[in-house]
mmCIF file of N, CA and C in Angstrom:
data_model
loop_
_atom_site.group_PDB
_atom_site.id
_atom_site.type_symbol
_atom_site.label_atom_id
_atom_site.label_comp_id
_atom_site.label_asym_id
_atom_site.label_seq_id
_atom_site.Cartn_x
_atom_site.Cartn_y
_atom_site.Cartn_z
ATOM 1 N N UNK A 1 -4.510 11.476 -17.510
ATOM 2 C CA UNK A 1 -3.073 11.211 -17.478
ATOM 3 C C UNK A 1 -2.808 9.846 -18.128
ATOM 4 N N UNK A 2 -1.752 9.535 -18.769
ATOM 5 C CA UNK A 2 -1.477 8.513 -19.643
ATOM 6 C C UNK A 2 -0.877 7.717 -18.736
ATOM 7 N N UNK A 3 -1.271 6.106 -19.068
ATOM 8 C CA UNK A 3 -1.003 5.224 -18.140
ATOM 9 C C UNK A 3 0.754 4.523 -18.015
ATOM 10 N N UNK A 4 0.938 4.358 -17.303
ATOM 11 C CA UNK A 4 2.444 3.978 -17.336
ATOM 12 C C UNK A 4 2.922 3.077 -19.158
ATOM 13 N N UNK A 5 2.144 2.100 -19.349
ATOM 14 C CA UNK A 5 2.739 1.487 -20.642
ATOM 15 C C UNK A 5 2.477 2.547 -21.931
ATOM 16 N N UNK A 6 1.352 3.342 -21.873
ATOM 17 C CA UNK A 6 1.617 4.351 -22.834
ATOM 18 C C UNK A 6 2.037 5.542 -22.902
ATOM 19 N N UNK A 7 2.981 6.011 -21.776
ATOM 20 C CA UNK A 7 4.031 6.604 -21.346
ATOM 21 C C UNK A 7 5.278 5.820 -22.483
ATOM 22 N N UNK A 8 5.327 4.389 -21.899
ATOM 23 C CA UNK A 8 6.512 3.979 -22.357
ATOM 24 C C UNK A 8 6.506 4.434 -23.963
ATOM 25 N N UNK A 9 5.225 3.719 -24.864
ATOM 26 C CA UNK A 9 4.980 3.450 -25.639
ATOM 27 C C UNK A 9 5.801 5.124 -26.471
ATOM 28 N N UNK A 10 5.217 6.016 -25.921
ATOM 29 C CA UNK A 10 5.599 7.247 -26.450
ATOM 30 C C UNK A 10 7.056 7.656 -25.980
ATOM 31 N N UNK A 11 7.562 7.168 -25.017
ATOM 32 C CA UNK A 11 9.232 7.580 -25.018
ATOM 33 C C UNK A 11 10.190 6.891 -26.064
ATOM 34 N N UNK A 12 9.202 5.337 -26.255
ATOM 35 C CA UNK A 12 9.595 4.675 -27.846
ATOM 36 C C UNK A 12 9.883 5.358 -29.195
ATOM 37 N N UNK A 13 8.905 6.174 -29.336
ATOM 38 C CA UNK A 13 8.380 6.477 -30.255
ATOM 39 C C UNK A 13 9.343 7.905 -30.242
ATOM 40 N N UNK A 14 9.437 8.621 -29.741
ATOM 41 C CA UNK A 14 10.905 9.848 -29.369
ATOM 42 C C UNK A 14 11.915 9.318 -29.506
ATOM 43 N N UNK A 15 12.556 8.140 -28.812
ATOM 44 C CA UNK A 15 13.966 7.702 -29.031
ATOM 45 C C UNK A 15 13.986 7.000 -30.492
ATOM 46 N N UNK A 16 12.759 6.484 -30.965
ATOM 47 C CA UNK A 16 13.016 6.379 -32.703
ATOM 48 C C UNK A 16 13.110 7.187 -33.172
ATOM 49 N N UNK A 17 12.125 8.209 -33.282
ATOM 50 C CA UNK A 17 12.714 9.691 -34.074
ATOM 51 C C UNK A 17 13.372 10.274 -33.741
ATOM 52 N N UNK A 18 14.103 10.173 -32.709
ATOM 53 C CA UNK A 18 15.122 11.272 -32.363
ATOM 54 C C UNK A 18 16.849 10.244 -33.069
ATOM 55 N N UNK A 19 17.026 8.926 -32.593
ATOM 56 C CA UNK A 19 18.015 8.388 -32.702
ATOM 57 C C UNK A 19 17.525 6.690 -33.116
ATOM 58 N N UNK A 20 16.901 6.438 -34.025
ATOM 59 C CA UNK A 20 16.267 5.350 -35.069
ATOM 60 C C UNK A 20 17.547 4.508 -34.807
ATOM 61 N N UNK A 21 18.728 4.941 -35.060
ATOM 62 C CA UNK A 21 20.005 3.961 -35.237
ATOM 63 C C UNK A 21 19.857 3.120 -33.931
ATOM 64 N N UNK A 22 20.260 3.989 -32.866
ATOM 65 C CA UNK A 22 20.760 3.604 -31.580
ATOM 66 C C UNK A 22 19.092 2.824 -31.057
ATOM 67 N N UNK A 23 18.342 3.524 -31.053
ATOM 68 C CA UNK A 23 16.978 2.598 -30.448
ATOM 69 C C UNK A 23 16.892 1.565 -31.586
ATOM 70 N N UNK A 24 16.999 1.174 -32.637
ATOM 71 C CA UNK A 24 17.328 -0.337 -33.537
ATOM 72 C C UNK A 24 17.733 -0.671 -32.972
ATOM 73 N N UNK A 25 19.205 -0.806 -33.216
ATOM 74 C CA UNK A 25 20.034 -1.202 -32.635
ATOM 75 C C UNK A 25 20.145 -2.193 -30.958
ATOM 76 N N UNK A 26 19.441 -1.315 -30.367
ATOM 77 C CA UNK A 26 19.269 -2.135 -28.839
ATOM 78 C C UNK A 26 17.931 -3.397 -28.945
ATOM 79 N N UNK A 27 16.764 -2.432 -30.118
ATOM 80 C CA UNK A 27 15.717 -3.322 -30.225
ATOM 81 C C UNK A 27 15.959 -5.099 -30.680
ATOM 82 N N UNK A 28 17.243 -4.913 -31.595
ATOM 83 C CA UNK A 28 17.723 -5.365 -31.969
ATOM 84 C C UNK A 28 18.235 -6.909 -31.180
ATOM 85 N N UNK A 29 19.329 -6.193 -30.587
ATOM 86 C CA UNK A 29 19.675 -6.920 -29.209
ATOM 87 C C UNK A 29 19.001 -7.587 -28.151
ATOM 88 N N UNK A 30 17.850 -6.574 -27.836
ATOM 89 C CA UNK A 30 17.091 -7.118 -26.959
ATOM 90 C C UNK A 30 16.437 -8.523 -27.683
ATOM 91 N N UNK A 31 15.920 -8.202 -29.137
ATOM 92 C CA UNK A 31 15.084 -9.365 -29.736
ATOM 93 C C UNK A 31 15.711 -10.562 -29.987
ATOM 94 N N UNK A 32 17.144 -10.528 -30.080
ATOM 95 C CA UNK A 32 18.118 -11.914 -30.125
ATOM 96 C C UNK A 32 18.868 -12.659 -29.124
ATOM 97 N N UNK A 33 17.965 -11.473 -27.989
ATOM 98 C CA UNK A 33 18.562 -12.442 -26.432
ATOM 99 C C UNK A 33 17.232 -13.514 -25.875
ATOM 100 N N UNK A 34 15.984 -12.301 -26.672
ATOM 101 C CA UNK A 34 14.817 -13.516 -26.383
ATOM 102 C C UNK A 34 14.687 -14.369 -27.518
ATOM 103 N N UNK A 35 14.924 -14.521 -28.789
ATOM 104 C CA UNK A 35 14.832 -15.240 -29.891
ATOM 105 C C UNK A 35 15.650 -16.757 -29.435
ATOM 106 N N UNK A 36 16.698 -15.970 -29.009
ATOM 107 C CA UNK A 36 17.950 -17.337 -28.876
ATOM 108 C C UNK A 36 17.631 -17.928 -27.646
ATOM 109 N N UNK A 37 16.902 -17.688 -26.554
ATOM 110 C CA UNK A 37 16.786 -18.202 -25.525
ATOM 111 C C UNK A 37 15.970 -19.187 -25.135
ATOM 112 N N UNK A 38 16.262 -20.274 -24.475
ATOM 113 C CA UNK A 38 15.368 -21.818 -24.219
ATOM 114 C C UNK A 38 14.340 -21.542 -23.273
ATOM 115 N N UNK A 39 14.527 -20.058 -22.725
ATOM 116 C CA UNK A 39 13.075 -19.987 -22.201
ATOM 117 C C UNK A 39 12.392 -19.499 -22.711
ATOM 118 N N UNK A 40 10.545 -20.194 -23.206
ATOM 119 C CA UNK A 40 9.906 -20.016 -23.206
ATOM 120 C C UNK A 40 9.577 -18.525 -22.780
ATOM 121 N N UNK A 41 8.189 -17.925 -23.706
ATOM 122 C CA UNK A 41 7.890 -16.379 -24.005
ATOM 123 C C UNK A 41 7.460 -15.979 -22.428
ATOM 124 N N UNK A 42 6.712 -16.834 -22.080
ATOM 125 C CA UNK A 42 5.545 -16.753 -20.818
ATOM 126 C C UNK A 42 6.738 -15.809 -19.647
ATOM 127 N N UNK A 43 7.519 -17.307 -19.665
ATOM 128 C CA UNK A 43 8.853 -17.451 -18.406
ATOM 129 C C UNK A 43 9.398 -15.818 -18.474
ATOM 130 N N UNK A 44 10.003 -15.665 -19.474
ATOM 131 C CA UNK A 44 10.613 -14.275 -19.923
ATOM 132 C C UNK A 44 9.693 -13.203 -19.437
ATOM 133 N N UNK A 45 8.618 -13.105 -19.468
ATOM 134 C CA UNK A 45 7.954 -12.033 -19.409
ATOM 135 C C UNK A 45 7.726 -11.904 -17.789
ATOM 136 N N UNK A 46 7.717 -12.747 -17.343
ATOM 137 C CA UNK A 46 7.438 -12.890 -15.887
ATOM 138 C C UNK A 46 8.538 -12.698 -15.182
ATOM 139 N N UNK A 47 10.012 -13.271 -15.365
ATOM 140 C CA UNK A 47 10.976 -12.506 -15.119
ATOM 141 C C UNK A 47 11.130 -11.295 -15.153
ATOM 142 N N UNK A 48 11.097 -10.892 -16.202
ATOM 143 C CA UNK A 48 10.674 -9.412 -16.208
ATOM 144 C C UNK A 48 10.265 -8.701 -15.636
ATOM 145 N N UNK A 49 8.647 -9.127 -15.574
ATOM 146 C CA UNK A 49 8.339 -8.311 -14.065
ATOM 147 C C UNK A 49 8.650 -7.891 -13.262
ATOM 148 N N UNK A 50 9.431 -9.557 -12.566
ATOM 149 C CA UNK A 50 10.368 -9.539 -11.244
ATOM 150 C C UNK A 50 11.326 -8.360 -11.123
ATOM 151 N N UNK A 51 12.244 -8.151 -12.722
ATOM 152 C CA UNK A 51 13.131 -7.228 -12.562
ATOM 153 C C UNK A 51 12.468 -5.815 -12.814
ATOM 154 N N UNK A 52 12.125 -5.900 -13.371
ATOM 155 C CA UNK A 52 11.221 -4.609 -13.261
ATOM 156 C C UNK A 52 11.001 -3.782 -11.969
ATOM 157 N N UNK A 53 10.205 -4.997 -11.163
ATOM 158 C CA UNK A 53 10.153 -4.151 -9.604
ATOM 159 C C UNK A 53 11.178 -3.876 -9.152
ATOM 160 N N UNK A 54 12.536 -4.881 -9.064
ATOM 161 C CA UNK A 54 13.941 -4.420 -8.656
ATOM 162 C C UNK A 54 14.337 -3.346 -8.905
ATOM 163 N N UNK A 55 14.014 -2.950 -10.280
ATOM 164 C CA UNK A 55 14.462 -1.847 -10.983
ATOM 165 C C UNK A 55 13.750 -0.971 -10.925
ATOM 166 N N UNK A 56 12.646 -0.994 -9.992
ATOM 167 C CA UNK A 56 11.636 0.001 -9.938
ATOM 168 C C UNK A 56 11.320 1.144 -10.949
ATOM 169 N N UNK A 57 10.651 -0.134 -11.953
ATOM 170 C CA UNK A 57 10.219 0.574 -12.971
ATOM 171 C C UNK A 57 8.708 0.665 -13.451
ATOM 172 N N UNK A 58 8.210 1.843 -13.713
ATOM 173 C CA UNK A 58 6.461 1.717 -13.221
ATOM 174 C C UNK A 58 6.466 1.383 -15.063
ATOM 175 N N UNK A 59 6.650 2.326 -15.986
ATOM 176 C CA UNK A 59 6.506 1.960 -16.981
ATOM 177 C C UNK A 59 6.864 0.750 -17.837
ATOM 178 N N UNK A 60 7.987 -0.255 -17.377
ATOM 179 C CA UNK A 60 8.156 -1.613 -17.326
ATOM 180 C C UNK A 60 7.811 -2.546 -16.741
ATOM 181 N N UNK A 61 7.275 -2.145 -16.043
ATOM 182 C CA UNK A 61 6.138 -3.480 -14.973
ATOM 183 C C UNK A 61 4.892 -3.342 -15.773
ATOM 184 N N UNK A 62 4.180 -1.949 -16.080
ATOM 185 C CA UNK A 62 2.617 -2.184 -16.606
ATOM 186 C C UNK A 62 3.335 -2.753 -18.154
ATOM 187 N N UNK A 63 4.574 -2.720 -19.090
ATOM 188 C CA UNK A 63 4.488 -3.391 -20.171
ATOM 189 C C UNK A 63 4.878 -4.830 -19.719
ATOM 190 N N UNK A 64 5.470 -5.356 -19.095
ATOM 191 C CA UNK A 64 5.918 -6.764 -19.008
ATOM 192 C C UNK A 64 4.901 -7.376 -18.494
ATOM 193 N N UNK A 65 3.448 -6.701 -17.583
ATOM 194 C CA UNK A 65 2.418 -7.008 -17.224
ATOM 195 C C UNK A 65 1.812 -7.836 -18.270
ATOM 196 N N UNK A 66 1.123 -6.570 -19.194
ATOM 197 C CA UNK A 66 0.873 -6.709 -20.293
ATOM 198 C C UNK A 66 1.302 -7.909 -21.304
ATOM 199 N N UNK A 67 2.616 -8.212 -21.730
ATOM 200 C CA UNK A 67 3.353 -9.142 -22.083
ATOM 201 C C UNK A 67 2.951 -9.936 -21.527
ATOM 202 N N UNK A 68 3.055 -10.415 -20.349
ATOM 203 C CA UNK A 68 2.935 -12.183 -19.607
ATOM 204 C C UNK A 68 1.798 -11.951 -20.053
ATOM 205 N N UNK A 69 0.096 -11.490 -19.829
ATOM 206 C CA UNK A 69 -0.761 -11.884 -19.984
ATOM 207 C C UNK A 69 -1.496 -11.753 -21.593
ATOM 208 N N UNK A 70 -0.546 -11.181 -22.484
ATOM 209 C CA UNK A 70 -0.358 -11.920 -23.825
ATOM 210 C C UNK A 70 -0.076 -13.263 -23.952
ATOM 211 N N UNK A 71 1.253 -13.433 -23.257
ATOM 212 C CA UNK A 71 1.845 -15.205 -23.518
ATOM 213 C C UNK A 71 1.243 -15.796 -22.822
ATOM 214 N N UNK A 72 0.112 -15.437 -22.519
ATOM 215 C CA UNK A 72 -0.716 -16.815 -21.517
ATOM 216 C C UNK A 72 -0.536 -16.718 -19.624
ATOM 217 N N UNK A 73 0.174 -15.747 -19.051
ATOM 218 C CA UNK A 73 0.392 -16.364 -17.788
ATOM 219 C C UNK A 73 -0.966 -15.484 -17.360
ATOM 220 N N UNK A 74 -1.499 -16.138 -16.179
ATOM 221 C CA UNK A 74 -2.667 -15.835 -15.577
ATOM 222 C C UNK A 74 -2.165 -15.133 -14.158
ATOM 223 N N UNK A 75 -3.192 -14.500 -13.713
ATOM 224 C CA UNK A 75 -3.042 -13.549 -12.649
ATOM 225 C C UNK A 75 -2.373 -13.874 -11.512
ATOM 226 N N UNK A 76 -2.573 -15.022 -11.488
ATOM 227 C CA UNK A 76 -1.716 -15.425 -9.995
ATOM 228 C C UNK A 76 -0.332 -15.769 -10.826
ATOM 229 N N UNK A 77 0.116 -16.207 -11.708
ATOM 230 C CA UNK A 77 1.767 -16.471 -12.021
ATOM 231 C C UNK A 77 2.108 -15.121 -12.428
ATOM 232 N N UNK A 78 1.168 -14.040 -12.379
ATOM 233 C CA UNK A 78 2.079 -12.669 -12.651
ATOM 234 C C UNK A 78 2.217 -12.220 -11.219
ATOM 235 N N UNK A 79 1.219 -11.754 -10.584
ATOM 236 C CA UNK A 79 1.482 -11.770 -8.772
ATOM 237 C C UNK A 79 2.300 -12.611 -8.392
ATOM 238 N N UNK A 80 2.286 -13.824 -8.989
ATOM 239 C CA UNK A 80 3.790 -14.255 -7.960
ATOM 240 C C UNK A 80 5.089 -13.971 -8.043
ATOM 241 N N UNK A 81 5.129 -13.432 -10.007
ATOM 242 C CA UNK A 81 6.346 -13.206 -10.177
ATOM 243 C C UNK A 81 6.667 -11.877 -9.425
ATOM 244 N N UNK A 82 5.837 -11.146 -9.581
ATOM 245 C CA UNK A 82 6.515 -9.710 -8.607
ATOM 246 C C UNK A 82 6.516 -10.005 -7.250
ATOM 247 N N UNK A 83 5.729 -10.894 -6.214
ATOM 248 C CA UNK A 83 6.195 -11.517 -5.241
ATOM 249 C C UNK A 83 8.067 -11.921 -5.245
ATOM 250 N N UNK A 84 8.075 -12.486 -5.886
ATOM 251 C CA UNK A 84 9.193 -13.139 -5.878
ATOM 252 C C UNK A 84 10.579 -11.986 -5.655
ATOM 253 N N UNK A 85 10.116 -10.924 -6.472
ATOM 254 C CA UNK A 85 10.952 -9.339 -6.095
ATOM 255 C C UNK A 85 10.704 -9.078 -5.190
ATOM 256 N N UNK A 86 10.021 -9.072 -4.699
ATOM 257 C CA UNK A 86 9.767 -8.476 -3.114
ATOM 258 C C UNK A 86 10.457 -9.129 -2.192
ATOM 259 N N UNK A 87 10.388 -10.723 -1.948
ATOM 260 C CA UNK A 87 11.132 -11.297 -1.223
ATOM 261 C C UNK A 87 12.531 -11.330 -1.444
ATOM 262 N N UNK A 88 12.856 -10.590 -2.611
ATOM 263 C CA UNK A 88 14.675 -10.757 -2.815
ATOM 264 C C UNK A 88 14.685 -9.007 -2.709
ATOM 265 N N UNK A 89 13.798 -8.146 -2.460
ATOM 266 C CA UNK A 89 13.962 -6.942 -2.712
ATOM 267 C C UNK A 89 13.511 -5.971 -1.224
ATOM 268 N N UNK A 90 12.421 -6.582 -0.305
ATOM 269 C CA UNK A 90 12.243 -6.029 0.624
ATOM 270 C C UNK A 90 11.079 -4.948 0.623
ATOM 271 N N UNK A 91 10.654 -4.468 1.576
ATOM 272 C CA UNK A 91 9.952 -3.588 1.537
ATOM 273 C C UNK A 91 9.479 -2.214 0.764
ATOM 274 N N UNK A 92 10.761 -1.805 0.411
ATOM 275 C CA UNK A 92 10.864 -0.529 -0.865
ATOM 276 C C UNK A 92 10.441 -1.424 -2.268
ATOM 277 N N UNK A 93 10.232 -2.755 -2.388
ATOM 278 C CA UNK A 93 9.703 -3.046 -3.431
ATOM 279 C C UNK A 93 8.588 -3.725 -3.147
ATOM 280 N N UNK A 94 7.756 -3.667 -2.672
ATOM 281 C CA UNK A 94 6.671 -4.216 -2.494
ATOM 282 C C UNK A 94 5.924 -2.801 -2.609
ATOM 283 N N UNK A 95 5.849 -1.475 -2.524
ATOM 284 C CA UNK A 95 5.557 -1.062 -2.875
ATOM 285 C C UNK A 95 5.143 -0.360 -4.460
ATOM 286 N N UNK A 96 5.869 -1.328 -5.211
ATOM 287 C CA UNK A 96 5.888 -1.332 -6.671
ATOM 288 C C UNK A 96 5.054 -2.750 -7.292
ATOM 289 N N UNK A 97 4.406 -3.228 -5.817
ATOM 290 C CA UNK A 97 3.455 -4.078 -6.304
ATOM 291 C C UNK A 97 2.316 -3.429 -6.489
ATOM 292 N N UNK A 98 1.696 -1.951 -6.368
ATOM 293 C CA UNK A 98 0.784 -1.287 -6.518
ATOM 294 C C UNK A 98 0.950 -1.570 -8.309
ATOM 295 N N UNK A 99 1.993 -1.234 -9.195
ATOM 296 C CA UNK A 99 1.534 -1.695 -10.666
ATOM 297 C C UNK A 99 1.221 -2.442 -11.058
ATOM 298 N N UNK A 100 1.529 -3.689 -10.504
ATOM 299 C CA UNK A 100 1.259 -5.313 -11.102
ATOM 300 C C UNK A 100 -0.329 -5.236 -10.407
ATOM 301 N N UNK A 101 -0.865 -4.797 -9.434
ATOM 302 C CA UNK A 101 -2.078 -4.868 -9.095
ATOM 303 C C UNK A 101 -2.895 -4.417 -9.949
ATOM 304 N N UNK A 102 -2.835 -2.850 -10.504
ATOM 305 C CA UNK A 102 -3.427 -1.594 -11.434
ATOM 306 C C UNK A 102 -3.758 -2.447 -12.246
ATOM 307 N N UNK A 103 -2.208 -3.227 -13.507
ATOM 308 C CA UNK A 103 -2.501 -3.909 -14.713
ATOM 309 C C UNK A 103 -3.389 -5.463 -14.597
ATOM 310 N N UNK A 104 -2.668 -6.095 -13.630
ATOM 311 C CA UNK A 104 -4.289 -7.434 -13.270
ATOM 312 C C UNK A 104 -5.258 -7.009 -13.305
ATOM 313 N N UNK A 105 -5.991 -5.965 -12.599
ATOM 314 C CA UNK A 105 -7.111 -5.735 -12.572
ATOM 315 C C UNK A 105 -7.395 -4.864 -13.826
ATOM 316 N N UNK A 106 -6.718 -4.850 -14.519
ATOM 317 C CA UNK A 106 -7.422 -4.141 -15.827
ATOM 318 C C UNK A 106 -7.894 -5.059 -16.905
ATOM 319 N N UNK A 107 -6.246 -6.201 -16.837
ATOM 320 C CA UNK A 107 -6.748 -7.391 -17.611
ATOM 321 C C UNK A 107 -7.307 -8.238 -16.662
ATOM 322 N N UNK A 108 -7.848 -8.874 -16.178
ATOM 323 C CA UNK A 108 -8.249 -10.222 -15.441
ATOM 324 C C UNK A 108 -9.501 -9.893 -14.951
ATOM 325 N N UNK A 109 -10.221 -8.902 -14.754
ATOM 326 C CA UNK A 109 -11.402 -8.553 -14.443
ATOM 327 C C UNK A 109 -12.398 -7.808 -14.997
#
């Protein structure tokens, strides 16, 4: 079974061929909210996370995983960032710390 980020990777890859305009377009957007922004790549990605779990999203937590530990953040500043959802999110999200665990231990060990 394909792992949550290459899940994503391939729903990418459908919403380009299916609608190239509209998935630009947002790619687009998305890339000039992080381009223009004074935070640092690391910060961003780790946020992310955070929202990710809010948003209880399995296939956006293993990519924003991924991401922070591209830009450098190490295992404990990615665990904390999904910590940090949990304590603003409660119990139904701490159970979406099972992804941020999966992807650490794939990279970090």
């Amino acid at each position: 079974m394909p792992e949550p980020a290459e899940k994503a990777v391939e729903l990418f890859r459908q919403m380009n061929k299916n609608r190239r305009d509209i998935f630009k377009a947002y790619q687009g957007f998305t890339e000039s909210i992080k381009k223009g922004s004074s935070i640092e790549g690391k910060y961003q990605s780790l946020i992310l996370i955070a929202c990710s779990i809010l948003t209880q999203c399995d296939m956006c937590i293993s990519l924003h995983v991924q991401n922070a530990a591209t830009q450098g953040a190490t295992r404990d500043e990615i665990i904390d960032a999904g910590l940090l959802a949990v304590a603003m999110g409660g119990s139904p999200k701490m159970m979406y710390m099972r992804y941020v665990y999966e992807e650490v231990d794939k990279l970090f060990d």
